[in-house]
PDB file of C-alpha atoms and ligand atoms in Angstrom:
ATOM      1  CA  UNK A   1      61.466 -36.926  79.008  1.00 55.00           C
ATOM      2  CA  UNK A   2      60.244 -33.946  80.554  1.00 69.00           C
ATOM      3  CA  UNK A   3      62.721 -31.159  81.002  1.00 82.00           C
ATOM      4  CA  UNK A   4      64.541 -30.800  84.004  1.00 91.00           C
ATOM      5  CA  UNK A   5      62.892 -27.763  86.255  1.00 94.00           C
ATOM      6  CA  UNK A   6      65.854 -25.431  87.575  1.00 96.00           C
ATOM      7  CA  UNK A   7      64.950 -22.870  90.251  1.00 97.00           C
ATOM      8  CA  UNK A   8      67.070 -19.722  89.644  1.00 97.00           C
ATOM      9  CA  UNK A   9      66.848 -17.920  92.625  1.00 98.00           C
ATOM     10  CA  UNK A  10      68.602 -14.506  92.398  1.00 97.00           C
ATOM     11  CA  UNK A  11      67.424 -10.770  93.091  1.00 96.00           C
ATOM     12  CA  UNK A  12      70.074  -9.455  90.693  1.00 95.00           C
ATOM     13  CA  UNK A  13      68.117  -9.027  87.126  1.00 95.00           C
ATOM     14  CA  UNK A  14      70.585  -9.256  84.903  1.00 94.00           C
ATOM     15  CA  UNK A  15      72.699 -11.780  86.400  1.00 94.00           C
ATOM     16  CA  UNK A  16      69.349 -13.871  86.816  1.00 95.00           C
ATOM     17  CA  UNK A  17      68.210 -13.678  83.263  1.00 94.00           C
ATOM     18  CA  UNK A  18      71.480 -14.916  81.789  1.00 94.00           C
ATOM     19  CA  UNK A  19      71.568 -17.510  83.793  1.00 96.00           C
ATOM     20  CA  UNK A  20      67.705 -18.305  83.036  1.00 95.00           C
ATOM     21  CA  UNK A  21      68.388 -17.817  79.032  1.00 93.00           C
ATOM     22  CA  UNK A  22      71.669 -20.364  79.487  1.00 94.00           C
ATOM     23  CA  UNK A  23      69.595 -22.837  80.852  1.00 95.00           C
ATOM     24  CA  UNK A  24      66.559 -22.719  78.767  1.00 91.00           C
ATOM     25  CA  UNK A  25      69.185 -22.550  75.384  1.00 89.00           C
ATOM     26  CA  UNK A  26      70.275 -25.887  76.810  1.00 90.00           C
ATOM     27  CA  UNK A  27      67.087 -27.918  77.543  1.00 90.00           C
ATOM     28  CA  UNK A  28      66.443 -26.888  80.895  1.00 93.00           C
ATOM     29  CA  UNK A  29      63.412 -25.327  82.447  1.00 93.00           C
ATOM     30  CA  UNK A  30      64.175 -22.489  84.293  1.00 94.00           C
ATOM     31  CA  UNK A  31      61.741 -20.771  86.816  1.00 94.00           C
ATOM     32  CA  UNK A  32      63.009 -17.939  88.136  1.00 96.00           C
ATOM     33  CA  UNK A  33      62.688 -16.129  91.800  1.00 96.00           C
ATOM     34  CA  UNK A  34      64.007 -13.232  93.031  1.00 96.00           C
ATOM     35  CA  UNK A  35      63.261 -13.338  96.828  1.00 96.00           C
ATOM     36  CA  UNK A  36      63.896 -15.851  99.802  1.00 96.00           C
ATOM     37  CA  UNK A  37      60.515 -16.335 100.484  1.00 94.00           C
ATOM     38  CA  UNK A  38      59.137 -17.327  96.618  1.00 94.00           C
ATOM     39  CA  UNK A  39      62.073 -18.780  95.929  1.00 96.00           C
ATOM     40  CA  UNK A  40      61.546 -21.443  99.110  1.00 94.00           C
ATOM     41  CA  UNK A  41      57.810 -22.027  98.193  1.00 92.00           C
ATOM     42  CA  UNK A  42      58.808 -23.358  94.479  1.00 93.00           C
ATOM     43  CA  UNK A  43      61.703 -25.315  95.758  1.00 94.00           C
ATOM     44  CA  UNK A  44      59.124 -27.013  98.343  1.00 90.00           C
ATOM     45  CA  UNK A  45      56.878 -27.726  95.521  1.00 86.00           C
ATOM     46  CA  UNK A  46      59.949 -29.623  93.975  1.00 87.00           C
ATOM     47  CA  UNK A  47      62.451 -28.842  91.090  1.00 93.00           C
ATOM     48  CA  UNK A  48      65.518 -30.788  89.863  1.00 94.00           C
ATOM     49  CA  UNK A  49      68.273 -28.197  91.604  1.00 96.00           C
ATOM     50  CA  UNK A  50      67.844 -24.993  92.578  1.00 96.00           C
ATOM     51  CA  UNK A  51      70.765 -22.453  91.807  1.00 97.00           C
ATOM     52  CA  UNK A  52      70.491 -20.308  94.955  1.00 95.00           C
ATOM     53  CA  UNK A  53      71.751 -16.759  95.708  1.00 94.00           C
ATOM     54  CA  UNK A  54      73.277 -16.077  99.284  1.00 91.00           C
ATOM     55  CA  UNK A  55      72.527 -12.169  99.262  1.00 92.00           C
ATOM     56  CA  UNK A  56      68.484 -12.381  98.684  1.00 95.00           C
ATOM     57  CA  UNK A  57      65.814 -10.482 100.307  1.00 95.00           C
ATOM     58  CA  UNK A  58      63.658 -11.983 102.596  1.00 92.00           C
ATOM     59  CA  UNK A  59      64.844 -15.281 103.314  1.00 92.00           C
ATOM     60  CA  UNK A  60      68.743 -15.195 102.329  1.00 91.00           C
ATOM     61  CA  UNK A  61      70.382 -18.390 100.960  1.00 91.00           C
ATOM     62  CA  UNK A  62      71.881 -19.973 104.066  1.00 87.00           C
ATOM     63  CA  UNK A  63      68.482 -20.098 105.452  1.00 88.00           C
ATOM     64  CA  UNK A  64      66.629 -21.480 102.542  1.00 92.00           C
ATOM     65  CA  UNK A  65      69.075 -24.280 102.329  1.00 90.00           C
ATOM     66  CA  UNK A  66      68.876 -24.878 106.448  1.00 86.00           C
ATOM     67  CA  UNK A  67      64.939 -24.951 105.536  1.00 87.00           C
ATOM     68  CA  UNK A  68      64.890 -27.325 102.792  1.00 88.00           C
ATOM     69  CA  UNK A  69      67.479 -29.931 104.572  1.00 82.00           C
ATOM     70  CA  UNK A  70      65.733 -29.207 107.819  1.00 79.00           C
ATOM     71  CA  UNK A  71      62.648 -30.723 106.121  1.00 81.00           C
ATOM     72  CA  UNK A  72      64.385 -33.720 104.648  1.00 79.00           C
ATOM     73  CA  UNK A  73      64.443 -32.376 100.734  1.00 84.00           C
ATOM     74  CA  UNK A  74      67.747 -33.474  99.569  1.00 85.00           C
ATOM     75  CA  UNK A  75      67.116 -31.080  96.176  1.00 91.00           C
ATOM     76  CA  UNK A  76      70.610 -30.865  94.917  1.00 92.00           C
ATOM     77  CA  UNK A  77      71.895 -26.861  95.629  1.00 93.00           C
ATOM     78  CA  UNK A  78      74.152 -24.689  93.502  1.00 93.00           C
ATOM     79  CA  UNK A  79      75.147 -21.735  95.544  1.00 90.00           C
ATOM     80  CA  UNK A  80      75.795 -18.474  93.853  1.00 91.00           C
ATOM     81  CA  UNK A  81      78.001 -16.300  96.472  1.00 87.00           C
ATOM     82  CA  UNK A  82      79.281 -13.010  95.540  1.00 83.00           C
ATOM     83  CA  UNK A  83      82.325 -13.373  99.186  1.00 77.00           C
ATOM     84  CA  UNK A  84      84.664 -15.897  98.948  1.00 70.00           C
ATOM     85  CA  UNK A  85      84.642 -15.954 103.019  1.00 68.00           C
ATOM     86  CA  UNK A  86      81.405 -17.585 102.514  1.00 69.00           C
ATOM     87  CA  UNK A  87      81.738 -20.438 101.043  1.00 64.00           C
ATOM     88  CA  UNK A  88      83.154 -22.558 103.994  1.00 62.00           C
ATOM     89  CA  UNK A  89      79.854 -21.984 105.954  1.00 61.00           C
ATOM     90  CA  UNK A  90      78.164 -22.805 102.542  1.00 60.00           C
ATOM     91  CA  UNK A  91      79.632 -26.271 101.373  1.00 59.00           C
ATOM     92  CA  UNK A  92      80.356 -27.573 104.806  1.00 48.00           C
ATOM     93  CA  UNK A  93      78.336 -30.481 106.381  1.00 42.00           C
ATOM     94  CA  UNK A  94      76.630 -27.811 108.662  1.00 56.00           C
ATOM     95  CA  UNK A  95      74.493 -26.434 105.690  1.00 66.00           C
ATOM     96  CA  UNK A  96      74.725 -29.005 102.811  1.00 69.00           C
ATOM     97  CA  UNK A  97      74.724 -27.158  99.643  1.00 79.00           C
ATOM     98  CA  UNK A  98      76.230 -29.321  96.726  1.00 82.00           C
ATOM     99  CA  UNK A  99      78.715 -27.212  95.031  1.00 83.00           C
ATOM    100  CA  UNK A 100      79.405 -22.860  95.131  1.00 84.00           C
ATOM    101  CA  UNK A 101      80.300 -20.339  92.481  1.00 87.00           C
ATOM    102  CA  UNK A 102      81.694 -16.896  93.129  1.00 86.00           C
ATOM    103  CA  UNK A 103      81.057 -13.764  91.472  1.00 87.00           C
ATOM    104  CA  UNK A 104      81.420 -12.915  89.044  1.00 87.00           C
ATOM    105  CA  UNK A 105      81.172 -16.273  86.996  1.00 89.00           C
ATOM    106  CA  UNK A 106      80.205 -17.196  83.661  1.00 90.00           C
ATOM    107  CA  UNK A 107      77.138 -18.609  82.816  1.00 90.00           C
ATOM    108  CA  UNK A 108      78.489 -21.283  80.778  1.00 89.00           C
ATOM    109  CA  UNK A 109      80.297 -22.501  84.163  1.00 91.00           C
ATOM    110  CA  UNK A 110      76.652 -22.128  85.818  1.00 94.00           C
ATOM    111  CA  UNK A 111      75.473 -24.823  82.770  1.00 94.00           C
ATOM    112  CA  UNK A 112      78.324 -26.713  83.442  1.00 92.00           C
ATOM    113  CA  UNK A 113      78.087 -27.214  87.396  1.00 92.00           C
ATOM    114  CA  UNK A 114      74.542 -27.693  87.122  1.00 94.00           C
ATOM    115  CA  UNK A 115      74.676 -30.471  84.582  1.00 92.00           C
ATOM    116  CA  UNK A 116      77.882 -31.959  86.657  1.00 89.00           C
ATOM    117  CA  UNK A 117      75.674 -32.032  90.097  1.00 90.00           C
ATOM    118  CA  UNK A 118      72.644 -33.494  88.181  1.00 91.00           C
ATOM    119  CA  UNK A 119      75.054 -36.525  87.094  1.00 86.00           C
ATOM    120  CA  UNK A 120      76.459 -36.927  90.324  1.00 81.00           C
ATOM    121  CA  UNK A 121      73.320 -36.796  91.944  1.00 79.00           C
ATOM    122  CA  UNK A 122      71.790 -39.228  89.634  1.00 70.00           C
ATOM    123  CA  UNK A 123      68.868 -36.902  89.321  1.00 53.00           C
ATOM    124  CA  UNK A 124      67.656 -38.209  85.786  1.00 47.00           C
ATOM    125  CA  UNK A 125      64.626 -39.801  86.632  1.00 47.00           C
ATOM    126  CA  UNK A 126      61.516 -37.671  85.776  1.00 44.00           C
ATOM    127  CA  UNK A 127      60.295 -34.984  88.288  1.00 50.00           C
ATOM    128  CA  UNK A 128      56.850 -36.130  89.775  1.00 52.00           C
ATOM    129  CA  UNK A 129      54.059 -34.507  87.821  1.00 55.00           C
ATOM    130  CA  UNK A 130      53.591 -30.474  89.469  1.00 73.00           C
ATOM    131  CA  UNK A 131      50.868 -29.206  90.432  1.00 82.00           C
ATOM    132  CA  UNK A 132      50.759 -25.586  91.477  1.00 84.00           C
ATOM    133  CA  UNK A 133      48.054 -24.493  94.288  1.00 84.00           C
ATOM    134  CA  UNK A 134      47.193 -20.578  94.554  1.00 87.00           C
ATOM    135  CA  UNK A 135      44.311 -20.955  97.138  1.00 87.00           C
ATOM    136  CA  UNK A 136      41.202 -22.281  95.041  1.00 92.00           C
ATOM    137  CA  UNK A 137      43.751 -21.814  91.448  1.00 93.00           C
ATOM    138  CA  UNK A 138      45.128 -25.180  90.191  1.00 93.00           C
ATOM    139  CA  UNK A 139      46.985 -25.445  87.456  1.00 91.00           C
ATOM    140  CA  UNK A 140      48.017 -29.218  86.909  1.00 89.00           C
ATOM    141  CA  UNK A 141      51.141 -29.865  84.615  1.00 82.00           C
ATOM    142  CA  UNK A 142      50.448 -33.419  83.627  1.00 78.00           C
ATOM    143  CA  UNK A 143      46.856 -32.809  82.839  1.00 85.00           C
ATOM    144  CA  UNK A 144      47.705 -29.503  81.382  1.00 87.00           C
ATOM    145  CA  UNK A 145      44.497 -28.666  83.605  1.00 93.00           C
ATOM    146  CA  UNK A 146      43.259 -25.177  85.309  1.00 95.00           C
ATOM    147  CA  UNK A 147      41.269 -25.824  87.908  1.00 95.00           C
ATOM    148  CA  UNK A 148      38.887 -23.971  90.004  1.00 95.00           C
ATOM    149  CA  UNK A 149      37.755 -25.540  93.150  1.00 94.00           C
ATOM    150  CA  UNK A 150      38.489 -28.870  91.828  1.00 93.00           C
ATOM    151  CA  UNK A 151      36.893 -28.637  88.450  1.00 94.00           C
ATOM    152  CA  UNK A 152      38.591 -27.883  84.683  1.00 95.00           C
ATOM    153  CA  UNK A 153      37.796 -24.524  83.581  1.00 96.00           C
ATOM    154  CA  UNK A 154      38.589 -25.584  79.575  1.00 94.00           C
ATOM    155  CA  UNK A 155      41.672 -23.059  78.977  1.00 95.00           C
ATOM    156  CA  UNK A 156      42.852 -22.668  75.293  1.00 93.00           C
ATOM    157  CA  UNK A 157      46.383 -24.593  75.192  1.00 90.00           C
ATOM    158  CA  UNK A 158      47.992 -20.994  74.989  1.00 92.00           C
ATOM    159  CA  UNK A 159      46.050 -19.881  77.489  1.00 95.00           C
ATOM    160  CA  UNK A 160      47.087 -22.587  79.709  1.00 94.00           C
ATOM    161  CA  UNK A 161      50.675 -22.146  78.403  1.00 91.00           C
ATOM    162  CA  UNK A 162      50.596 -18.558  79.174  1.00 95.00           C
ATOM    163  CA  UNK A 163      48.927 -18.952  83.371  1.00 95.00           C
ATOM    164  CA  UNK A 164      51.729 -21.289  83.265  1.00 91.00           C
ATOM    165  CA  UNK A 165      54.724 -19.213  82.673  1.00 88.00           C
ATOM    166  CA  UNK A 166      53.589 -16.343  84.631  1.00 92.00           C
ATOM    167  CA  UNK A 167      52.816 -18.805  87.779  1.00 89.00           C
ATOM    168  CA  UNK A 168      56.594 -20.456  87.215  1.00 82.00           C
ATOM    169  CA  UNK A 169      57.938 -16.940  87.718  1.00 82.00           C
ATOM    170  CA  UNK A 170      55.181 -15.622  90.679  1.00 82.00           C
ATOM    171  CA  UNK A 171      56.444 -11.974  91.533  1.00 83.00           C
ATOM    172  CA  UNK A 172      58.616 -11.339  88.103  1.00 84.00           C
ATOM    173  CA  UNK A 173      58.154  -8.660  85.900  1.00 87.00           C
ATOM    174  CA  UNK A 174      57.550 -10.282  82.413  1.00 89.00           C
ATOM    175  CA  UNK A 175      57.629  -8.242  79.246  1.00 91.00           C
ATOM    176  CA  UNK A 176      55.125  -8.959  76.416  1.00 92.00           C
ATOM    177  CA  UNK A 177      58.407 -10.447  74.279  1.00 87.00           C
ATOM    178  CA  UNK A 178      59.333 -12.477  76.518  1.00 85.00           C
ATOM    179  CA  UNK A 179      56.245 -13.849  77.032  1.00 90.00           C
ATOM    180  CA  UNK A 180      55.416 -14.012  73.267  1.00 87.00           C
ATOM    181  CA  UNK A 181      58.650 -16.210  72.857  1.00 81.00           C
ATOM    182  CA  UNK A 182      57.928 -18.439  75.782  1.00 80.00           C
ATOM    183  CA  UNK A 183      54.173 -19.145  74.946  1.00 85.00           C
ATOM    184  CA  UNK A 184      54.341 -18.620  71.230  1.00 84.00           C
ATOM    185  CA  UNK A 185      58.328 -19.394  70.239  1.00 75.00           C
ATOM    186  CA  UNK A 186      60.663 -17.701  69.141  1.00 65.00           C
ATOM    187  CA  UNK A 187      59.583 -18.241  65.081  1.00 69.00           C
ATOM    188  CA  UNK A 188      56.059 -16.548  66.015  1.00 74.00           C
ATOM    189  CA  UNK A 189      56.152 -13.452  64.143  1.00 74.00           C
ATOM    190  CA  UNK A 190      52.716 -12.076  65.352  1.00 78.00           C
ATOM    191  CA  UNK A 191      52.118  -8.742  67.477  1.00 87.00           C
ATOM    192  CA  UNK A 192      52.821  -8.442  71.069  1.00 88.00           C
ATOM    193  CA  UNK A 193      48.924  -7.961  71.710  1.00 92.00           C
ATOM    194  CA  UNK A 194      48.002 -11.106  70.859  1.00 94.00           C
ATOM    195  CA  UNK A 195      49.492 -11.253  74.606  1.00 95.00           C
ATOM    196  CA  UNK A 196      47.195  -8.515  75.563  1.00 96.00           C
ATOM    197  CA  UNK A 197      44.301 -10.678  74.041  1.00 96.00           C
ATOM    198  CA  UNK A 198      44.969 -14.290  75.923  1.00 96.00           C
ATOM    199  CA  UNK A 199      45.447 -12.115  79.148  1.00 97.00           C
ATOM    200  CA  UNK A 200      42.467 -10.934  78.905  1.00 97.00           C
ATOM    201  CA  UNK A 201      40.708 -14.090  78.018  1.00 97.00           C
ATOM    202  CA  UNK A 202      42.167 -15.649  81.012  1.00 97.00           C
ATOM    203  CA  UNK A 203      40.922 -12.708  83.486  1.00 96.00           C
ATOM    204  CA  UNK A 204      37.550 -13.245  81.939  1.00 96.00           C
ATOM    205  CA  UNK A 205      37.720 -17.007  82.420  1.00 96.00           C
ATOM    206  CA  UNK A 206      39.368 -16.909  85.875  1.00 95.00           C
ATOM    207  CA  UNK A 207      37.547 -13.315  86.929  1.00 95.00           C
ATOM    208  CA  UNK A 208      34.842 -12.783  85.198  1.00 95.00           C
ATOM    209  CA  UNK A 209      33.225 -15.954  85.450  1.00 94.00           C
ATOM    210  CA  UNK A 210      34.766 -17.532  88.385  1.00 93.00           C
ATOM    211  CA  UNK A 211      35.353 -15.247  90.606  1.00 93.00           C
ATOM    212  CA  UNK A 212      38.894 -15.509  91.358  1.00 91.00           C
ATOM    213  CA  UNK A 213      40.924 -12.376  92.529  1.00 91.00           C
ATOM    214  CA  UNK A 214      42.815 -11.325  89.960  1.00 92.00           C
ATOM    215  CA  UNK A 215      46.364 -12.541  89.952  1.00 93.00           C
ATOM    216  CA  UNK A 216      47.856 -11.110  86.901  1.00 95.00           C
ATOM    217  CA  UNK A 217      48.983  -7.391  87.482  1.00 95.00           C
ATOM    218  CA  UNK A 218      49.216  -5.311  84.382  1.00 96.00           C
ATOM    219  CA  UNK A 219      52.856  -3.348  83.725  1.00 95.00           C
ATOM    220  CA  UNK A 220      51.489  -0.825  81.689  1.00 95.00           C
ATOM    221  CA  UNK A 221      54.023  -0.248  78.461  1.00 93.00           C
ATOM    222  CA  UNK A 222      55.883  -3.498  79.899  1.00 93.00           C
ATOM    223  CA  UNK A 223      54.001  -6.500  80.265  1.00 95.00           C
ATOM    224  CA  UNK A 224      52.450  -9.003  83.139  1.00 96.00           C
ATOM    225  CA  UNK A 225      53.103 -10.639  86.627  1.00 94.00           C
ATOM    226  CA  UNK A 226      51.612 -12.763  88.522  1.00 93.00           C
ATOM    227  CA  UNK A 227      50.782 -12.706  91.693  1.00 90.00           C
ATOM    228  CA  UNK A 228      50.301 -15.535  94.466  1.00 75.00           C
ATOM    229  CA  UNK A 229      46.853 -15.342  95.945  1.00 56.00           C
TER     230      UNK A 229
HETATM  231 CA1   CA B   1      71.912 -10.895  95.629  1.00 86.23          CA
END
């Protein structure tokens, strides 16, 4: 069964990557957003349960949940809330949202809430197949597929792996380790420019000789982003 995709939506770094490495350590795949705006788009294109911040920029959480249950998506909703005196307007019928924690919180209790909503929710069918659209970019999970206007552009599997991680986390700063132990594992004892070296295969392949705008920034000293078209 394919893992279960879990939208952490959260501008606070830290607080967002422990979450993220909590879920991932227990099966789940995290994607990670850290405004309103991206963090809407990826829940439209559908996850299991997205574990929302109130306090985001852009879009804040109240109206990202109004949005999605405005538009029928019954995604299941964990609320992060750093004021007590907000969680009425969260979990009441008016908005929706499945369950709340308060800051601070554990991450362990984030693990545990989401795997208690996912039961109750009966979620554990598998997600429909993804596909991600940036303008004429396609990258199709079930056919592990790039495409450009419609046709396979024959990416290296950790090439592909790679475009995918930095399109699950569109806006994120992501350093060359991180990336290294998402693409490569965390037993890959190679450099961190082999990182260097499939980015800039995948510019040539995407760039070069299709050309697409590029959509992976360089951090100089730090590592990559993407960026939505
Ligand atoms: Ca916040």
């Amino acid at each position: 069964m394919a893992a279960q995709r879990i939208l952490v939506a959260e501008d606070d770094g830290p607080i967002r990557e422990l979450v993220v490495h909590h879920l991932a350590r227990d099966g789940f795949m995290a994607i990670e957003a850290s405004d309103g705006s991206t963090a809407l788009r990826i829940a439209r294109d559908g996850t299991d349960l997205v574990v929302l911040d109130i306090g985001l920029p852009g879009l804040d959480g109240f109206e990202i949940t109004r949005a999605l249950r405005r538009e029928g998506r019954q995604t299941p909703i964990l609320i992060l809330t750093a004021r007590a005196d907000e969680v009425d307007r969260v979990v009441g019928l008016e908005l929706g949202a499945d369950d709340y924690l308060t800051k601070p919180f554990s991450p362990r209790e984030v693990v545990a809430r989401v795997r208690a909503i996912l039961r109750r929710s009966g979620s554990n069918h598998d997600p429909a197949p993804q596909v991600l659209h940036f303008g004429r970019l396609e990258i199709d999970e079930a056919a592990r597929e790039v495409r450009i206007d419609g046709r396979d552009i024959g990416l290296k599997p950790r090439e592909y792996s790679l475009l995918r991680v930095l399109a699950d986390h569109i806006g994120v700063a992501m350093s060359r380790e991180v990336l290294l132990q998402r693409v490569w594992g965390y037993d890959f004892d190679g450099d961190e420019r082999t990182v260097d070296v499939h980015v800039r295969r995948l510019r040539k392949k995407l760039v070069e000789q299709h050309g697409l705008a590029d959509c992976v920034q360089t951090l100089h000293g730090y590592g990559y982003k993407f960026l939505a078209g």
